[in-house]
Coordinates of C-alpha atoms and ligand atoms in Angstrom, one line a residue:
M1 CA -30.0 -22.4 19.3
R2 CA -28.7 -18.7 19.1
G3 CA -25.4 -18.1 21.1
L4 CA -26.4 -15.3 24.3
M5 CA -23.5 -13.4 23.8
Q6 CA -23.7 -9.7 23.2
E7 CA -24.3 -7.6 19.5
W8 CA -21.6 -5.2 20.0
P9 CA -21.3 -3.5 16.6
L10 CA -17.9 -3.9 14.9
L11 CA -17.5 0.2 14.2
C12 CA -14.1 1.9 13.7
H13 CA -15.1 4.7 16.6
T14 CA -14.5 1.9 19.3
I15 CA -11.2 1.9 18.3
I16 CA -10.4 5.1 19.0
D17 CA -12.4 4.7 22.3
H18 CA -10.3 1.8 23.1
A19 CA -7.3 3.4 22.8
A20 CA -8.5 6.7 24.7
R21 CA -9.8 4.9 27.4
N22 CA -6.4 2.4 27.7
H23 CA -3.8 4.2 26.5
P24 CA -5.2 8.0 26.7
D25 CA -1.3 9.5 27.1
R26 CA 0.2 7.3 24.5
R27 CA 1.7 9.6 22.1
I28 CA 1.5 10.4 18.5
A29 CA 4.3 12.3 16.6
T30 CA 3.7 13.8 13.7
R31 CA 5.9 15.7 11.4
S32 CA 4.0 18.5 10.8
V33 CA 3.2 19.3 7.3
E34 CA 3.9 22.9 8.2
G35 CA 7.2 21.6 9.3
P36 CA 8.1 21.4 12.9
I37 CA 7.5 18.2 14.5
V38 CA 4.1 18.2 17.0
S39 CA 3.1 15.5 19.5
T40 CA -0.4 14.7 20.5
T41 CA -2.2 11.3 22.0
Y42 CA -5.1 8.9 21.5
G43 CA -7.0 10.6 24.3
A44 CA -6.6 13.8 22.5
V45 CA -7.4 12.1 18.6
R46 CA -10.4 10.9 20.1
Q47 CA -11.7 14.5 21.4
R48 CA -10.8 16.1 18.7
A49 CA -12.5 13.5 16.5
L50 CA -15.9 14.0 18.3
K51 CA -15.2 17.5 17.7
V52 CA -14.4 16.7 14.0
A53 CA -18.0 14.6 14.0
Q54 CA -20.3 17.4 16.0
R55 CA -18.8 19.8 13.1
L56 CA -19.9 17.7 9.9
A57 CA -23.1 16.8 12.0
G58 CA -23.1 20.5 11.8
M59 CA -22.5 20.5 8.0
S60 CA -25.3 18.0 7.8
I61 CA -22.9 15.6 6.5
R62 CA -25.2 12.8 7.6
A63 CA -24.5 8.5 7.6
G64 CA -23.1 7.6 3.9
D65 CA -22.3 10.8 2.9
R66 CA -18.9 11.0 1.5
V67 CA -15.9 13.3 2.4
G68 CA -12.6 13.5 0.6
T69 CA -8.9 13.7 2.2
L70 CA -6.0 14.8 0.5
A71 CA -3.8 14.0 2.7
W72 CA -0.3 13.0 4.4
N73 CA 0.0 10.7 7.3
T74 CA -0.8 13.1 10.0
A75 CA -2.3 13.1 13.1
R76 CA -4.7 15.5 12.2
H77 CA -5.3 12.7 8.4
M78 CA -6.3 10.4 11.7
E79 CA -8.5 12.6 13.8
V80 CA -10.2 13.4 10.4
W81 CA -10.8 9.6 9.5
Y82 CA -12.8 8.7 13.1
G83 CA -14.7 12.2 13.2
I84 CA -16.2 10.8 9.8
T85 CA -16.3 7.4 10.5
G86 CA -17.8 8.2 13.5
V87 CA -20.6 10.7 11.8
G88 CA -21.6 7.6 9.6
A89 CA -20.2 8.6 7.0
I90 CA -17.7 7.6 4.7
Y91 CA -14.2 8.9 4.3
H92 CA -12.6 9.2 0.6
T93 CA -8.6 8.8 0.6
V94 CA -7.2 10.5 -2.7
N95 CA -4.3 10.2 -4.0
P96 CA -2.4 13.2 -4.8
R97 CA -0.1 11.5 -7.5
L98 CA -2.6 10.9 -9.6
F99 CA -3.2 12.7 -12.8
H100 CA -5.8 15.5 -12.1
D101 CA -8.1 14.4 -14.8
Q102 CA -8.2 11.0 -12.3
I103 CA -8.4 13.4 -9.0
T104 CA -11.6 14.9 -10.8
Y105 CA -13.5 11.7 -11.9
I106 CA -13.0 10.0 -8.6
I107 CA -14.4 12.8 -6.3
N108 CA -17.0 13.2 -8.4
H109 CA -17.6 9.6 -8.7
A110 CA -17.6 9.0 -5.3
E111 CA -19.5 12.5 -4.6
D112 CA -17.7 14.2 -2.2
R113 CA -19.2 16.6 -0.4
L114 CA -16.3 17.9 1.6
L115 CA -12.8 17.7 1.0
F116 CA -9.8 18.0 3.7
L117 CA -6.3 18.9 2.3
D118 CA -2.9 19.5 3.1
L119 CA -1.9 22.9 3.1
N120 CA 0.8 21.9 0.3
F121 CA -1.8 20.6 -2.1
V122 CA -4.3 23.7 -1.9
E123 CA -2.4 25.5 -5.7
Q124 CA -3.1 21.9 -7.0
V125 CA -6.9 21.7 -5.4
E126 CA -7.4 25.6 -7.1
K127 CA -6.5 24.4 -9.9
L128 CA -9.1 21.7 -10.3
A129 CA -12.0 23.1 -8.1
E130 CA -14.1 24.6 -11.2
T131 CA -14.5 20.3 -12.0
L132 CA -15.4 18.9 -8.6
K133 CA -19.4 19.4 -9.1
T134 CA -20.4 17.9 -5.6
V135 CA -17.3 19.5 -2.8
E136 CA -19.1 22.1 -1.2
A137 CA -16.5 23.0 1.2
F138 CA -12.8 22.7 1.3
I139 CA -11.2 22.0 4.9
V140 CA -7.7 23.2 4.4
L141 CA -5.4 21.2 7.3
T142 CA -4.0 24.1 9.1
D143 CA -3.9 26.7 11.6
R144 CA -4.9 30.3 11.4
E145 CA -0.9 31.5 11.3
N146 CA -0.3 29.1 8.3
M147 CA -3.7 29.4 6.3
P148 CA -2.9 30.6 2.5
D149 CA -5.1 33.3 0.7
T150 CA -7.1 30.8 -1.9
S151 CA -9.1 31.2 -4.3
L152 CA -11.1 28.1 -3.3
K153 CA -14.7 28.4 -2.8
N154 CA -15.5 28.2 1.0
A155 CA -12.1 27.6 2.5
I156 CA -12.1 26.6 6.0
C157 CA -9.1 26.9 8.2
Y158 CA -9.3 23.5 10.3
E159 CA -7.9 24.3 13.6
D160 CA -10.6 27.0 13.8
W161 CA -13.2 24.9 12.9
V162 CA -12.2 21.8 14.5
T163 CA -11.3 23.6 17.9
G164 CA -14.8 26.2 17.8
A165 CA -16.4 22.8 18.8
D166 CA -17.5 22.0 22.3
G167 CA -17.0 17.9 21.4
D168 CA -19.9 17.5 23.5
F169 CA -21.3 14.6 20.8
A170 CA -22.6 10.9 20.6
W171 CA -21.0 8.6 17.7
V172 CA -23.8 8.1 15.4
E173 CA -24.2 4.4 15.4
V174 CA -24.8 2.6 12.3
D175 CA -24.4 -0.9 11.0
E176 CA -21.5 -2.7 11.1
N177 CA -21.9 -3.8 7.7
A178 CA -22.2 0.4 6.4
G179 CA -19.5 1.4 4.4
C180 CA -17.2 4.0 6.4
G181 CA -14.5 4.6 3.4
I182 CA -13.6 4.2 -0.2
C183 CA -10.5 4.2 -1.9
Y184 CA -10.2 4.1 -5.4
T185 CA -7.3 1.5 -7.4
S186 CA -5.0 2.8 -9.5
G187 CA -6.8 2.1 -12.6
T188 CA -3.6 1.5 -14.5
T189 CA -6.1 1.1 -17.8
G190 CA -10.0 2.4 -17.6
H191 CA -11.4 5.0 -14.7
P192 CA -10.0 4.1 -11.5
K193 CA -13.0 1.9 -9.5
G194 CA -13.9 2.3 -6.0
V195 CA -13.7 -0.1 -3.2
V196 CA -15.8 0.3 -0.1
Y197 CA -14.9 -0.8 3.4
S198 CA -17.6 -1.1 5.8
H199 CA -16.7 -0.7 9.6
R200 CA -16.3 -4.8 10.0
S201 CA -14.4 -5.2 7.1
N202 CA -12.1 -2.4 9.0
V203 CA -12.5 -3.7 12.1
L204 CA -12.3 -7.4 11.2
H205 CA -8.8 -7.1 9.4
A206 CA -7.4 -4.5 11.8
L207 CA -7.6 -7.4 14.5
S208 CA -6.1 -10.1 11.8
V209 CA -3.5 -8.1 10.4
N210 CA -2.3 -7.3 14.1
M211 CA -1.7 -11.0 14.8
A212 CA 2.0 -12.1 16.0
D213 CA 3.1 -13.5 12.2
F214 CA 1.8 -10.0 10.8
F215 CA 2.2 -6.5 11.8
G216 CA 2.0 -7.7 15.6
C217 CA 1.9 -4.3 16.8
S218 CA 2.0 -4.0 20.9
V219 CA 1.4 -1.5 23.3
K220 CA 5.6 -2.3 23.5
D221 CA 6.0 -0.9 20.1
V222 CA 6.2 2.6 18.2
V223 CA 4.9 2.0 14.9
M224 CA 5.8 4.4 12.0
P225 CA 3.1 4.0 8.8
V226 CA 5.3 5.2 5.7
V227 CA 2.5 4.1 3.0
P228 CA 0.6 6.9 3.0
M229 CA -3.0 6.5 4.2
F230 CA -4.1 7.4 0.7
H231 CA -2.8 4.1 -0.3
A232 CA -4.8 1.0 -0.2
N233 CA -6.3 2.4 3.5
G234 CA -3.0 3.0 4.5
W235 CA -2.5 -0.8 5.2
S236 CA -4.7 -0.4 8.1
L237 CA -2.3 1.0 10.4
A238 CA -4.6 3.8 11.5
F239 CA -6.9 1.2 13.1
S240 CA -3.9 -1.7 13.8
A241 CA -1.9 0.6 15.9
P242 CA -4.2 2.2 17.6
M243 CA -5.9 -0.8 18.5
A244 CA -3.2 -2.5 19.8
G245 CA -2.1 0.5 22.2
S246 CA 0.6 1.3 20.0
E247 CA 2.5 4.8 20.3
M248 CA 2.6 6.3 16.5
V249 CA 5.1 8.4 14.7
M250 CA 3.3 9.4 11.6
P251 CA 6.0 11.1 9.1
G252 CA 4.4 13.7 7.2
R253 CA 5.1 14.3 4.0
N254 CA 9.1 14.2 3.8
L255 CA 9.7 10.5 2.9
D256 CA 13.5 10.7 2.0
G257 CA 16.0 8.4 3.3
E258 CA 17.3 11.1 5.9
S259 CA 14.1 12.0 7.3
L260 CA 12.8 8.4 7.8
C261 CA 16.1 7.6 9.6
S262 CA 16.0 10.8 11.8
L263 CA 12.7 10.3 12.9
I264 CA 13.1 6.3 13.5
N265 CA 16.4 7.2 16.0
E266 CA 14.7 10.5 17.4
F267 CA 11.6 8.2 18.8
G268 CA 13.0 4.7 18.7
V269 CA 10.2 3.0 16.2
T270 CA 10.3 -0.3 16.5
M271 CA 8.1 -1.3 13.3
S272 CA 7.6 0.6 10.3
A273 CA 5.3 -0.3 6.9
G274 CA 6.1 1.0 3.3
V275 CA 6.7 0.0 -0.2
P276 CA 10.3 -0.9 -1.4
T277 CA 11.4 2.1 -3.5
V278 CA 10.7 3.9 -0.2
W279 CA 13.2 1.5 1.8
L280 CA 15.0 1.5 -1.2
G281 CA 15.7 5.3 -0.5
L282 CA 16.8 4.3 2.9
Q283 CA 18.8 2.2 2.2
H284 CA 20.8 4.2 0.1
Y285 CA 20.6 6.9 2.8
L286 CA 22.3 4.6 5.6
Q287 CA 24.8 3.0 3.1
E288 CA 26.3 6.0 2.3
T289 CA 26.2 7.7 5.9
G290 CA 26.9 4.3 7.6
K291 CA 24.0 5.3 10.1
K292 CA 22.2 2.7 12.0
M293 CA 18.6 2.1 13.6
P294 CA 19.0 0.3 17.0
S295 CA 15.5 0.5 17.7
L296 CA 14.4 -0.6 14.3
R297 CA 13.1 -4.6 15.1
R298 CA 10.0 -5.9 12.3
L299 CA 10.4 -3.5 8.7
V300 CA 7.2 -4.3 7.0
I301 CA 7.9 -3.9 3.0
G302 CA 5.1 -4.6 0.5
G303 CA 3.0 -3.4 -2.7
S304 CA 5.5 -4.9 -4.7
A305 CA 8.0 -7.6 -4.7
V306 CA 11.2 -6.7 -2.3
P307 CA 14.4 -7.4 -3.3
F308 CA 16.4 -10.0 -1.9
S309 CA 19.1 -7.5 -1.6
S310 CA 17.3 -5.1 0.4
I311 CA 15.8 -7.8 2.6
R312 CA 19.8 -9.1 3.4
F313 CA 20.5 -5.3 3.9
F314 CA 18.3 -4.7 6.5
E315 CA 18.5 -8.3 8.2
E316 CA 22.4 -7.9 8.1
E317 CA 23.4 -4.2 8.5
Q318 CA 20.6 -2.9 10.6
D319 CA 19.5 -5.9 12.6
A320 CA 15.7 -5.4 11.3
H321 CA 13.4 -8.6 10.5
V322 CA 12.2 -7.6 7.1
L323 CA 8.6 -8.9 6.9
H324 CA 7.0 -9.2 3.2
A325 CA 3.7 -8.7 2.8
W326 CA 1.7 -8.8 -0.2
G327 CA -2.4 -7.2 -0.6
M328 CA -4.3 -4.7 -2.5
T329 CA -6.7 -2.3 -2.7
E330 CA -9.7 -4.4 -3.1
M331 CA -8.1 -6.4 0.4
S332 CA -8.1 -4.0 2.9
P333 CA -5.7 -4.7 2.0
I334 CA -3.2 -6.9 3.4
G335 CA -3.3 -10.9 2.6
T336 CA -0.5 -12.3 3.1
F337 CA 2.9 -11.9 5.0
G338 CA 6.1 -13.8 4.3
S339 CA 7.3 -14.3 8.2
L340 CA 9.1 -17.4 9.0
K341 CA 7.2 -20.2 10.0
P342 CA 9.4 -22.7 12.6
E343 CA 9.7 -25.1 9.6
Y344 CA 12.4 -22.6 8.3
A345 CA 13.8 -20.2 11.3
A346 CA 16.7 -22.7 11.6
L347 CA 17.6 -22.5 7.5
P348 CA 20.9 -20.8 6.7
R349 CA 20.7 -17.0 6.1
E350 CA 20.6 -17.0 2.4
E351 CA 17.9 -19.7 2.8
R352 CA 15.9 -18.0 4.8
Y353 CA 16.2 -14.4 2.8
A354 CA 14.5 -16.8 0.1
V355 CA 11.6 -17.7 1.7
Q356 CA 11.6 -14.0 3.0
T357 CA 11.0 -13.0 -0.9
K358 CA 7.9 -15.7 -0.9
Q359 CA 4.5 -12.9 -0.5
G360 CA 3.9 -15.3 2.4
H361 CA 1.1 -17.1 4.4
S362 CA -2.3 -15.0 5.0
L363 CA -4.6 -14.0 7.4
Y364 CA -7.1 -15.9 9.4
T365 CA -9.6 -14.0 7.9
V366 CA -8.1 -14.6 3.9
E367 CA -8.8 -17.8 1.6
M368 CA -6.7 -18.0 -1.1
K369 CA -6.9 -20.8 -3.8
I370 CA -4.9 -20.7 -7.5
T371 CA -7.0 -21.7 -10.8
D372 CA -6.4 -22.2 -14.3
D373 CA -8.0 -19.9 -16.6
D374 CA -11.3 -22.5 -16.8
G375 CA -11.2 -21.8 -12.9
N376 CA -10.4 -25.6 -11.8
R377 CA -8.4 -25.0 -8.6
L378 CA -4.1 -26.1 -8.8
P379 CA -2.3 -27.8 -6.3
W380 CA -0.3 -26.0 -3.9
D381 CA 2.9 -27.6 -5.2
G382 CA 5.1 -24.3 -5.0
K383 CA 5.8 -25.0 -8.8
T384 CA 2.3 -24.3 -10.4
F385 CA 1.3 -21.0 -11.4
G386 CA -2.6 -20.2 -11.3
R387 CA -4.3 -17.3 -10.8
L388 CA -5.0 -16.2 -7.4
K389 CA -8.4 -15.6 -5.9
C390 CA -9.2 -14.6 -2.6
K391 CA -12.2 -15.0 -0.5
G392 CA -12.8 -13.5 3.3
P393 CA -14.8 -10.5 5.3
A394 CA -12.6 -7.5 4.9
V395 CA -12.5 -8.8 0.5
A396 CA -14.0 -7.0 -2.1
K397 CA -17.5 -8.3 -3.6
A398 CA -18.1 -5.4 -6.2
Y399 CA -16.9 -2.2 -6.6
F400 CA -18.5 1.1 -6.2
K401 CA -22.2 1.9 -8.7
G402 CA -21.5 -1.8 -9.3
E403 CA -18.6 -0.6 -12.1
G404 CA -16.6 -3.5 -13.7
G405 CA -19.8 -6.0 -12.9
E406 CA -19.6 -9.3 -11.5
V407 CA -16.3 -9.3 -9.9
L408 CA -16.7 -13.1 -7.8
D409 CA -16.3 -16.6 -8.9
A410 CA -19.0 -19.3 -8.5
E411 CA -17.4 -19.9 -5.4
G412 CA -17.5 -16.3 -4.1
F413 CA -13.4 -15.9 -4.4
F414 CA -12.1 -12.7 -6.2
D415 CA -9.5 -13.1 -8.8
T416 CA -6.6 -10.6 -7.8
G417 CA -4.9 -10.1 -11.1
D418 CA -2.0 -11.5 -9.9
V419 CA -0.3 -14.8 -11.0
A420 CA 1.0 -17.3 -8.0
T421 CA 2.4 -20.5 -7.1
I422 CA 1.3 -21.8 -3.4
D423 CA 3.4 -24.4 -1.4
E424 CA 2.5 -26.9 0.7
N425 CA 3.1 -25.0 3.9
G426 CA 0.7 -22.5 2.8
Y427 CA 3.9 -19.7 1.4
M428 CA 1.7 -17.9 -1.9
N429 CA 4.4 -16.3 -3.9
I430 CA 3.3 -13.8 -6.8
T431 CA 4.9 -14.6 -10.4
D432 CA 3.5 -11.7 -11.8
R433 CA 0.1 -9.6 -12.8
A434 CA -1.6 -11.8 -15.1
K435 CA -1.5 -9.0 -17.8
D436 CA 2.8 -8.7 -17.1
V437 CA 3.8 -12.2 -17.3
I438 CA 5.5 -13.3 -20.4
K439 CA 4.1 -16.1 -22.6
S440 CA 6.9 -18.0 -24.3
G441 CA 6.1 -20.9 -26.2
G442 CA 3.1 -21.9 -24.4
E443 CA 5.3 -21.4 -20.9
W444 CA 5.3 -18.4 -18.6
I445 CA 8.0 -16.4 -17.3
S446 CA 7.9 -14.2 -14.4
S447 CA 8.5 -10.6 -15.0
I448 CA 9.4 -10.4 -11.2
E449 CA 11.5 -12.6 -10.9
L450 CA 13.6 -11.4 -13.4
E451 CA 13.6 -7.5 -12.1
N452 CA 14.2 -8.7 -8.4
L453 CA 17.4 -10.6 -10.0
A454 CA 18.6 -7.7 -12.2
V455 CA 18.5 -5.4 -9.0
G456 CA 20.9 -7.7 -7.1
H457 CA 23.0 -6.7 -9.5
P458 CA 25.5 -4.3 -7.7
D459 CA 24.9 -1.4 -10.4
V460 CA 21.7 -1.7 -11.1
A461 CA 19.7 0.6 -9.3
E462 CA 16.1 -0.2 -10.6
A463 CA 15.0 -2.7 -13.2
A464 CA 11.5 -3.5 -14.8
V465 CA 11.1 -6.6 -17.7
I466 CA 8.2 -6.5 -20.2
G467 CA 7.5 -8.6 -23.2
L468 CA 7.7 -7.9 -26.8
H469 CA 6.4 -9.9 -29.8
H470 CA 8.7 -12.4 -30.9
P471 CA 7.4 -14.3 -34.3
K472 CA 8.6 -17.5 -32.7
W473 CA 8.2 -17.5 -29.1
D474 CA 4.8 -14.8 -29.0
E475 CA 6.9 -13.0 -26.1
R476 CA 10.2 -12.8 -24.9
P477 CA 11.7 -10.6 -22.0
L478 CA 13.1 -7.2 -22.8
L479 CA 14.7 -5.8 -19.6
V480 CA 14.9 -1.9 -19.0
I481 CA 17.7 -0.6 -16.5
V482 CA 18.3 2.5 -14.7
A483 CA 21.7 2.2 -13.6
K484 CA 23.2 3.7 -10.4
D485 CA 24.8 6.9 -10.5
G486 CA 28.4 7.0 -11.8
K487 CA 27.7 3.3 -12.8
S488 CA 27.5 2.1 -16.6
P489 CA 27.3 -1.7 -16.5
A490 CA 27.7 -3.7 -19.9
K491 CA 24.9 -5.8 -21.0
E492 CA 27.3 -8.8 -21.0
D493 CA 27.9 -8.2 -17.6
I494 CA 24.4 -8.6 -16.0
L495 CA 23.2 -11.1 -18.4
G496 CA 26.9 -12.8 -16.9
F497 CA 25.5 -12.3 -13.4
M498 CA 21.6 -13.5 -13.7
T499 CA 23.1 -16.4 -16.4
D500 CA 22.8 -19.9 -13.6
K501 CA 19.9 -18.4 -11.4
V502 CA 17.1 -18.9 -13.8
A503 CA 16.2 -21.1 -16.4
K504 CA 18.3 -20.0 -19.3
W505 CA 15.2 -19.7 -21.4
W506 CA 14.3 -17.2 -19.3
L507 CA 16.7 -15.1 -19.4
P508 CA 16.0 -11.6 -21.2
D509 CA 16.5 -11.5 -25.2
D510 CA 18.2 -8.0 -25.0
I511 CA 18.6 -5.1 -22.2
V512 CA 18.1 -1.5 -22.6
F513 CA 19.6 1.1 -20.1
V514 CA 17.0 4.6 -19.3
D515 CA 17.4 7.3 -17.2
E516 CA 14.0 7.0 -15.6
I517 CA 11.7 3.8 -15.5
P518 CA 7.9 6.0 -14.5
P519 CA 6.3 5.2 -11.7
T520 CA 2.8 4.8 -11.5
A521 CA 0.7 7.1 -9.1
T522 CA 1.2 4.2 -6.2
G523 CA 5.1 3.8 -7.1
K524 CA 4.7 1.1 -8.9
I525 CA 6.5 0.3 -12.6
Q526 CA 4.3 1.9 -15.1
K527 CA 4.6 -1.0 -17.3
T528 CA 1.9 0.2 -19.6
E529 CA 4.0 3.0 -20.5
L530 CA 7.3 1.2 -21.0
R531 CA 5.4 -1.1 -23.6
K532 CA 4.2 2.2 -25.6
Q533 CA 8.1 3.3 -25.3
F534 CA 9.5 0.1 -26.9
A535 CA 6.3 -0.8 -28.9
D536 CA 8.4 -0.8 -32.3
Y537 CA 11.8 -2.1 -30.7
T538 CA 13.3 -5.1 -32.2
L539 CA 14.9 -7.4 -30.2
P540 CA 17.8 -9.2 -31.8
T541 CA 16.2 -12.5 -31.3
V542 CA 13.8 -11.8 -33.6
D543 CA 16.4 -13.1 -36.9
G544 CA 18.0 -16.0 -35.0
P545 CA 17.3 -18.7 -32.8
R546 CA 17.1 -18.6 -29.5
Ligands
AMP1 P1 -2.9 -2.2 -5.1 O1 -4.3 -2.2 -4.7 O2 -2.5 -0.3 -5.6 O3 -1.7 -1.9 -3.4 O4 -2.1 -3.2 -5.9 C1 -2.2 -4.1 -6.0 C2 -1.2 -5.5 -6.6 O5 -0.3 -4.7 -5.9 C3 -1.5 -6.8 -5.9 O6 -2.7 -7.4 -7.1 C4 -0.1 -7.0 -6.8 O7 0.2 -7.3 -8.1 C5 1.2 -6.2 -6.2 N1 1.5 -6.2 -5.2 C6 1.1 -5.9 -4.1 N2 2.3 -6.2 -3.0 C7 3.1 -7.2 -3.6 C8 4.2 -8.0 -3.4 N3 5.0 -7.9 -1.9 N4 4.9 -8.4 -4.2 C9 4.4 -8.7 -5.1 N5 3.4 -7.6 -5.6 C10 2.8 -6.8 -4.7

């Protein structure tokens, strides 16, 4: 017998409809790319999204067509997303920090018919325009007053374009399993691959990640998504926050400590989310100025492992609860959160922080397992490392146009490429990327754990660990360090600091100091570059015993 409940398709526009119906005047403040802070509401965003959809339909953009966006977090960018999905088309977020030929590759691969771009990307796109084969028009996200002279063919001023429509338009109803968004993986090897979200996966993921132990967005929150909408589906916040009716603050292009602190304090931000490097910048600013952010209650940190020292700082100095999140573009993107289960809540502080450094337990919509290289399941004992694999309604089953071939195992799980342990309480702990783990004498050493430990040293700003070839052990760790301004710690001092905190055989065989560690376009450590840089480096232990 079938259930007798209504079939109400899970479509993205239902989220902005809900927000506009129930929270029409809730504010969305944006630090605009032009400079001033501007405010709008869910009611107005929905109205303008309808106009975007109407205009797109007028340009013959149809269900399934791809439309690119190259833009910071602003209310305009959000209304463009809803307008694109509302006409049944697919938003393709382009990361401006990719190399030019990667931007060209992904726009051509996605066959974007239009490109919405922020004012400050006009020059960059002018240089590429000739290579973009499918883009018919460029819509600059600004008003007439700020519209630049540009060589872009068919350049359109967004405000003229959108305000010229009357908004008398009905959303295009598509199947809930239809594609609605594409985000390309950062592609450290080979070309980036496209992950295609469906309406259903976005809605289910936004619901699931909004539960109290995860984002927990509520109508009482003021949510500031710092993670850009062009990173991993913007961590879903453009869906989760309106779904909850939270007030929003969009930081635009200025993600430095001072700009973020001033927005948090001006608008009483209660929850924010971003990558560790951004929060390290904020942390340094707060330490230098002694400023406080009394409204901030929850700080979500993810995309890379959270240093223990950041957890301690935000918890103790700012009274903000740190929630460590793990996920990936292929997972819409959140998989787990290191929120504290009651069994840990009463632990002494330092032990609690140690639990928070784990990537945590999974959302309802994510099933996890760890396996050995032959696919056999490994125990959840908190010690055994294995390949982390996931399954769920918001986890990719293939890449766009079949790139990369079959990506699921026989049980339908996606291999995340991460290596992890899972403990008895379901807390997953990433020990490495499968390709970064250091294989020493048949055992694995976690580069991430060593990096976290090293940045806990008071004179260390950034740290990266790579495995270098070793004739006896196969690989041994080299620790690469950027010292804090004005500091020059000695190798012995750093090694001394790390000793006793990890197994002796995990300690790096050598330490080198550099001025800069190259970041990837998504702010992670570019280990491929470091490996090239130190390809000929000989570890001092090569000729002697460890
Ligand atoms: P991306 O698709 O660019 O978001 O990259 C996803 C990858 O980032 C994951 O597979 C992990 O290797 C890494 N990652 C994301 N979150 C974390 C985290 N909290 N701790 C450690 N690594 C992370």
